[in-house]
Amino acid sequence: MTPEAIRQILEAVRQGKQDTDAAMEQLKDLPFSEMGFAKIDNHRQLRTGYPEVVFCAGKTLDQSEQIIRLMYAKNNNILATRASEELYLRIKALFPEAEYHAAARAVVIRRQAIPQAKSYISIVTAGTADIPVAEEAAVTAELFGNRVERIFDVGVAGIHRLYSRLELIRGGRVIIAVAGMEGALPGVIGGLVDKPVIAVPTSVGYGANFSGLSALLTMLNSCAAGISVVNIDNGFGAGYMASLINRTE
Amino acid sequence: MTPEAIRQILEAVRQGKQDTDAAMEQLKDLPFSEMGFAKIDNHRQLRTGYPEVVFCAGKTLDQSEQIIRLMYAKNNNILATRASEELYLRIKALFPEAEYHAAARAVVIRRQAIPQAKSYISIVTAGTADIPVAEEAAVTAELFGNRVERIFDVGVAGIHRLYSRLELIRGGRVIIAVAGMEGALPGVIGGLVDKPVIAVPTSVGYGANFSGLSALLTMLNSCAAGISVVNIDNGFGAGYMASLINRTE
Amino acid sequence: MTPEAIRQILEAVRQGKQDTDAAMEQLKDLPFSEMGFAKIDNHRQLRTGYPEVVFCAGKTLDQSEQIIRLMYAKNNNILATRASEELYLRIKALFPEAEYHAAARAVVIRRQAIPQAKSYISIVTAGTADIPVAEEAAVTAELFGNRVERIFDVGVAGIHRLYSRLELIRGGRVIIAVAGMEGALPGVIGGLVDKPVIAVPTSVGYGANFSGLSALLTMLNSCAAGISVVNIDNGFGAGYMASLINRTE
Amino acid sequence: MTPEAIRQILEAVRQGKQDTDAAMEQLKDLPFSEMGFAKIDNHRQLRTGYPEVVFCAGKTLDQSEQIIRLMYAKNNNILATRASEELYLRIKALFPEAEYHAAARAVVIRRQAIPQAKSYISIVTAGTADIPVAEEAAVTAELFGNRVERIFDVGVAGIHRLYSRLELIRGGRVIIAVAGMEGALPGVIGGLVDKPVIAVPTSVGYGANFSGLSALLTMLNSCAAGISVVNIDNGFGAGYMASLINRTE
Amino acid sequence: MTPEAIRQILEAVRQGKQDTDAAMEQLKDLPFSEMGFAKIDNHRQLRTGYPEVVFCAGKTLDQSEQIIRLMYAKNNNILATRASEELYLRIKALFPEAEYHAAARAVVIRRQAIPQAKSYISIVTAGTADIPVAEEAAVTAELFGNRVERIFDVGVAGIHRLYSRLELIRGGRVIIAVAGMEGALPGVIGGLVDKPVIAVPTSVGYGANFSGLSALLTMLNSCAAGISVVNIDNGFGAGYMASLINRTE
Amino acid sequence: MTPEAIRQILEAVRQGKQDTDAAMEQLKDLPFSEMGFAKIDNHRQLRTGYPEVVFCAGKTLDQSEQIIRLMYAKNNNILATRASEELYLRIKALFPEAEYHAAARAVVIRRQAIPQAKSYISIVTAGTADIPVAEEAAVTAELFGNRVERIFDVGVAGIHRLYSRLELIRGGRVIIAVAGMEGALPGVIGGLVDKPVIAVPTSVGYGANFSGLSALLTMLNSCAAGISVVNIDNGFGAGYMASLINRTE
Amino acid sequence: MTPEAIRQILEAVRQGKQDTDAAMEQLKDLPFSEMGFAKIDNHRQLRTGYPEVVFCAGKTLDQSEQIIRLMYAKNNNILATRASEELYLRIKALFPEAEYHAAARAVVIRRQAIPQAKSYISIVTAGTADIPVAEEAAVTAELFGNRVERIFDVGVAGIHRLYSRLELIRGGRVIIAVAGMEGALPGVIGGLVDKPVIAVPTSVGYGANFSGLSALLTMLNSCAAGISVVNIDNGFGAGYMASLINRTE
Amino acid sequence: MTPEAIRQILEAVRQGKQDTDAAMEQLKDLPFSEMGFAKIDNHRQLRTGYPEVVFCAGKTLDQSEQIIRLMYAKNNNILATRASEELYLRIKALFPEAEYHAAARAVVIRRQAIPQAKSYISIVTAGTADIPVAEEAAVTAELFGNRVERIFDVGVAGIHRLYSRLELIRGGRVIIAVAGMEGALPGVIGGLVDKPVIAVPTSVGYGANFSGLSALLTMLNSCAAGISVVNIDNGFGAGYMASLINRTE
């Protein structure tokens, strides 16, 4: 709510065009609008097709279902992450258009057309076992209106695989690089391209990888510039961050 | 080097327009060009005014000076980070146009005009003690051609300070949020804006902050989406990442 | 037992009003009373309705049942935390008035009226998944004679939810703030209210949250004053601490 | 700002008693007042004598001095923590009434009478080396209007020292227990009293104490209920938390 | 094997009383005897009744059974630690005199009388959940010829329980103190007695106890002297160490 | 591809002996050959009998099977590590010559003769529970053409067992030393031999071994020279490293 | 104080043999005597020659001096650990009989004859740099009435040095084994002797020794039985523990 | 000493060719020779020119000097690592042929010709700041008789620098790869060569590199095979390990 809007309400009151109660009702939401909380939400609703998101881990099946029902009632696209197949079957029974991305463990319900960004996002993995995290990022990015190029299993232990796909990787407006174990892939890519790289450590590995800590530290300490890092296994976070970067303003 | 370029060289050889040695000379760099290593370098040189960067920590004064001399000879802009005042005085004696950004511990030499991005970068700190890291980010971003808005000391312990500057923060194409101690600032900002947020943990604090680990973990675990993290105290990394995001393509 | 009390016993013995054995019986507990060990226990018994507590984790069903039987025989209210439903069914079969608070995993047996404090305790959670820990705190606080206001799912990623409930939160004599993942909620509340805040980190999250370590460190490093922290997932501890603070002296 | 206050402004506008601009001026601060940010500040100003606090660590002497000058101009009491003697001498030169609490590393300026709480705060240390942290807590608590009882060097390795002072410790409305090394003191006290205990781990010790981590973990894992913990060496935080608990409502 | 013994063998050879092969056979073990490796083993065999020990964790049932069969053939007493009930049933079928100490998860086979030390070992636990570790220590100590006094559930949260048993605890030649969670018990005992205390941290607890790390650090950092620590949950190690200390020389 | 090779292609083009397309086809792989990526692969194919390796952990049964099918089609020897028995049965059904090394959890398919190195590799374990990791190393080394001597269960707690086998251990060109718990074995061996020692920490142990971290740190900090370390439980890595060292050049 | 003693006092009061005040005086100390706090102190004073100990780290020179003066007044032997040479010079000026053990950083004042134990304590170090910690243990043990045998620089990297001194090591009633870096020495000794071994990790080393953590973990995880561990660099603790074990009862 | 050698001694005694005392003298050293302790030492002395090594860190100047004097008296080559310039000047004054390798912080005294291995060792660093560690490795390897090729500053952030030197790197019999910060270099090299790679993490970096821990974990978790790791900053260890591998048998 801009200062002009506030002034108009006050003028309307002064001129008797609006009574006190109605004005109060409008001003009641003032702090939120002024601070932009609702703005974000409205913003998202206005960009038709942008999804609402529910993070299902740590929620009961009932809780997740209930939230999805509420979202569905608002006619929005919906993205449910960390969703079990069991949850999917429940949702499918309710809303037959629900899709399940098994590798990404994501349920998607598309109810509106999604406006598309012009540039694409490259999503790269070091190994086969990193694919589920990459798929979570990909499904997220796609539902937020981005084209995604998947380049999987090009880790630095056989770096020629990476080079053979380098043009495609470099073509993206932003690159998501997913790696477990040593986690060196984002740093190597960061040295080869001049696009922002979002690094996603995965918990893939064993022994002194300490559930992804090794990859996380590698990525944070990368000598190459142009890299920032999200939480271990956080495909959704990477996909969303990349969407914000790729957004055509 | 595109496949077309390779074909042209080969055709020139076949047609006798180019001799074997000259062709070999061109192809000698093939792996690099094909893979884009040199392309990056050329790229940077072609965008006149983009700086070359030297990270001075862990280098002797002599090593740093020698590298800066080499860079200077190429007529480039230069950014030396983690530079002591002692190094600055040496460089100043050689190149009087050198400037010292004391808070950022950065030496800057501007020899060429820097092309400017249209949108700006917001740089926010939680506290006063986080300013040096923020300044390193700001100097970096400015030298890479970005306008920067500094919004300092708006940490979540007195969150109304943050709200009073929210419009300015939100106006940036990308936001750098710098915080030590609990490190909650980026997450709160991430919930209030829909721009990408680059979180920079600092080593500011004491006790169980473990030299920045506390802030780092907070940022990685942020519930708000649209946040990614660079290394502790890595102002340069944040400034460079933001520059890549803010770049007008 | 005050020095006066000891003197009275001795005088009674000297005057032959009390025989040696009875005096010994009284003095047998002396070290405890003098040091206050027994005083605490008596204290609790005297404030009719205050519960006895058993922590069931790490105890066998038989051990827990046996302890609860003993407590029941003393006619006290009983709180069994970390109690499985299996234990509850056993206890229910013995004492039909037993209630099970499933979310809190607590068995409660009310045998006496509980004196009520005048002010209430606010219990706030950042997310849905933090509710079990908050419920353990709530059930504890209620059984110790406090009114509780529950304000759930108001985490900082959508901070407007927090503001809309701020008056209710602030109205408590003491606030329990429960959060996993980044754990920023207590610090934000601490900056908005001037009541003591007891922060409870939860193990909710994934990746670099390291089973609650991330939230724990955030809370310990909070820039806002007026916050202290209990162990990860320790809802009981928070509820008990809040009860001590809210106690009407 | 209560809903009634908003209504009154609107009514005044409607009745022509107040013009639009004046009303806007009042409403301009609405978000802050409505959310209570300014309320806290006003609140503190209204309780005459409550100090303003500056945390000097990580600030330059100039920055600290400048902040203290600003506070002084508002005629408030002032508490500067983690203040070096050098800072004190600067402040002393400006404001001769400044006092230095060397053990606590605190500068105090008293300009107004401080209203006193009725009950006192017990501050206990395990060893001699924990005293500076305890003194920071004590100076803080005193400046916030509390009487403090100091009971130092009563650690569990010679537990009879603790018992001989137990009545005094137990007499406080709230107890601050400060300990390094093994950090067992708060847990033992927690088992002997039924008052809230604020545990402060210190970095005192060597070897596997890991700069206070050992004491911190001990306190978080205490079997005794009624204990919560602040950051390592955070005497100010403990003193402030205790003040909030001891406040007479 | 002493130098004298070597000389005797050589003399016997020189005098023709012993042939070369027999001498070689004796000397073949020389390095071992000279260094005392075999001495230990012989030593143990000579003190009739001392058990042989097998640590069953990480061994298959077959491996454990095979080792126990070999030991049995030598007519020794046997102690199998970390033994499942399944293993016990197998062993019981072979050797009906096998006993199972379920709490200690130990299989014991007594085939010879065990010589008894004169003084006893006190084994103390902080809580009920620490009893399995304490029982492993107790079974070990008993099989090595020690009388054991068990004093369980006397943790510092209710320290009067500890005092009521203090004479019994102090009467031992050496004290084993077992505690999880905060792990403060050994330090408190160490301040009350002047006997060596072997501290055993257990993995009992939750949250920031980090599987026993909290108790381990507490014990290592104990302010009281006369305490040393074994690995987390290592009841056998404590029992064996105590046996060595209690051995009548 | 050597510069000479490039020159020859160019000459052939110039002389019209080769057309442009064929030359391009050859040069298309240039970066790889020039950089040796493909060289490694060819290299391995040329040394007939060298296996291709698939790491099965984190791959689905289908993924592993598909990769093995592809490898099989190239007629190579195959080593599948971290392979479940379930995978083995699948592979066995396809390729009856597949063998399962259960202790090592490895599937091996031998389709070509393996050239043998002249010297052997000693593989030593501290305990029985370390054998699976040692077997993974042994199977790997054998399939890469090395004779292996297994010396198991010779840990430092009974160091005479180690001495009795020392000549055999020392006879190897390189020694793999596998140990969990305290992990001291490699350091002791390193002090007794002058051959390179590859240390493999295992996750065997409990309590403060922290899943192998204890053994890992011990090995990294060994005072003896001539020791380097691979990841926890990484038998394959040790076997492969040893193969490279033992290779007859 | 036994129940009989309490009864006797009461009987004396009843029979008028003792008046109330005298009885109260006796009972006033009851808790302490009953619990043995004072007993320990008396105990120590009664064994003439046993030293009083002051830990100087974290104390000011003035504090340490003041404590030593108090001790001196009681005519006791005194041991000041972690004492700087500066402190020594102060004490020397006051009490010329003060000695300084520079390697151990200990000040010793002998004022009474020290009763000697019959058996000796072996103190072993792995390297030269571990000697200061070993000397602190040795000085402590000697002042508590033990003969000490020093066997230094016999680490496992050159294990034959250890064997050549094994008889001397084994001859002690108890062995203190001091080691940094990998910390394997106590485990190897534990496998060679059947005496209790007190392991002292030191902070000697670099890199992944993490200030002694590596050695600490090694010792806690030792496969050999009969080992317990004190804090990193805690020579005093080891010396005192060994004294308790070596005490002739 | 082989069994045959023992038999011969015994036969000589039996036949009276050797008396008992002489035989005893020979057998006295048996354990050492049999076990090879002395053999190593002899071995080294026999290979004329192999150096003796002293690790100077944690030793006083006097201790280091004394050890070097002793070594010098045996006419051996000497390598003193972690040697300060101050120590060098002392040694230089005694033995003018002493050389100081300042970058490596090593003092070298060559008194005998060093036999040379046929193949060379490649030593590679990621950055400039890693050079001191690499030089320690290089000086070590050279003094043990190896030719060294230094390839410095070829880290993965500018990977084309690595490729331009790949043939030289690959030509070594063994490769030492030194890297701090993210530590990815050894893994990338491991994927490009089929020679054993010894990875050396350095403490170079800042923030979440945790004094080299980041690089250490990266290297341990490398996906490429053929890599093993030494301690952080342990250039000597890497140089010695590489010497053992490069030794011509």
CSV table of C-alpha atoms in Angstrom, one decimal, chain A residues 4-5 15 24 26 49 55 63 69 78 83 92 94 101 103 111 119 142 154 187 190 197-198 207 221 234 249:
chain,number,residue,atom,x,y,z
A,4,GLU,CA,-1.0,7.7,-2.0
A,5,ALA,CA,-3.3,4.9,-1.2
A,15,GLN,CA,-15.2,13.8,2.6
A,24,MET,CA,-10.5,0.8,9.5
A,26,GLN,CA,-8.9,-1.3,4.9
A,49,GLY,CA,0.4,-20.5,-13.2
A,55,PHE,CA,7.2,-29.5,1.9
A,63,GLN,CA,-1.7,-32.8,7.1
A,69,ARG,CA,-6.8,-29.6,-0.8
A,78,ILE,CA,0.8,-27.1,-6.8
A,83,ALA,CA,6.2,-36.6,-1.2
A,92,LYS,CA,-4.4,-38.9,-7.3
A,94,LEU,CA,-8.8,-36.9,-5.2
A,101,HIS,CA,7.8,-37.6,-10.4
A,103,ALA,CA,12.9,-39.8,-8.9
A,111,ARG,CA,-4.2,-26.3,-13.3
A,119,SER,CA,16.6,-18.6,-21.2
A,142,GLU,CA,10.0,-26.4,-14.7
A,154,VAL,CA,29.6,-35.9,-15.8
A,187,GLY,CA,34.1,-25.6,-8.7
A,190,GLY,CA,32.7,-22.4,-12.1
A,197,VAL,CA,26.5,-21.7,-10.5
A,198,ILE,CA,24.3,-22.9,-7.7
A,207,GLY,CA,32.9,-43.0,5.2
A,221,ASN,CA,35.7,-23.4,-0.3
A,234,ASN,CA,18.1,-29.4,-1.3
A,249,GLU,CA,12.2,-9.0,-15.6
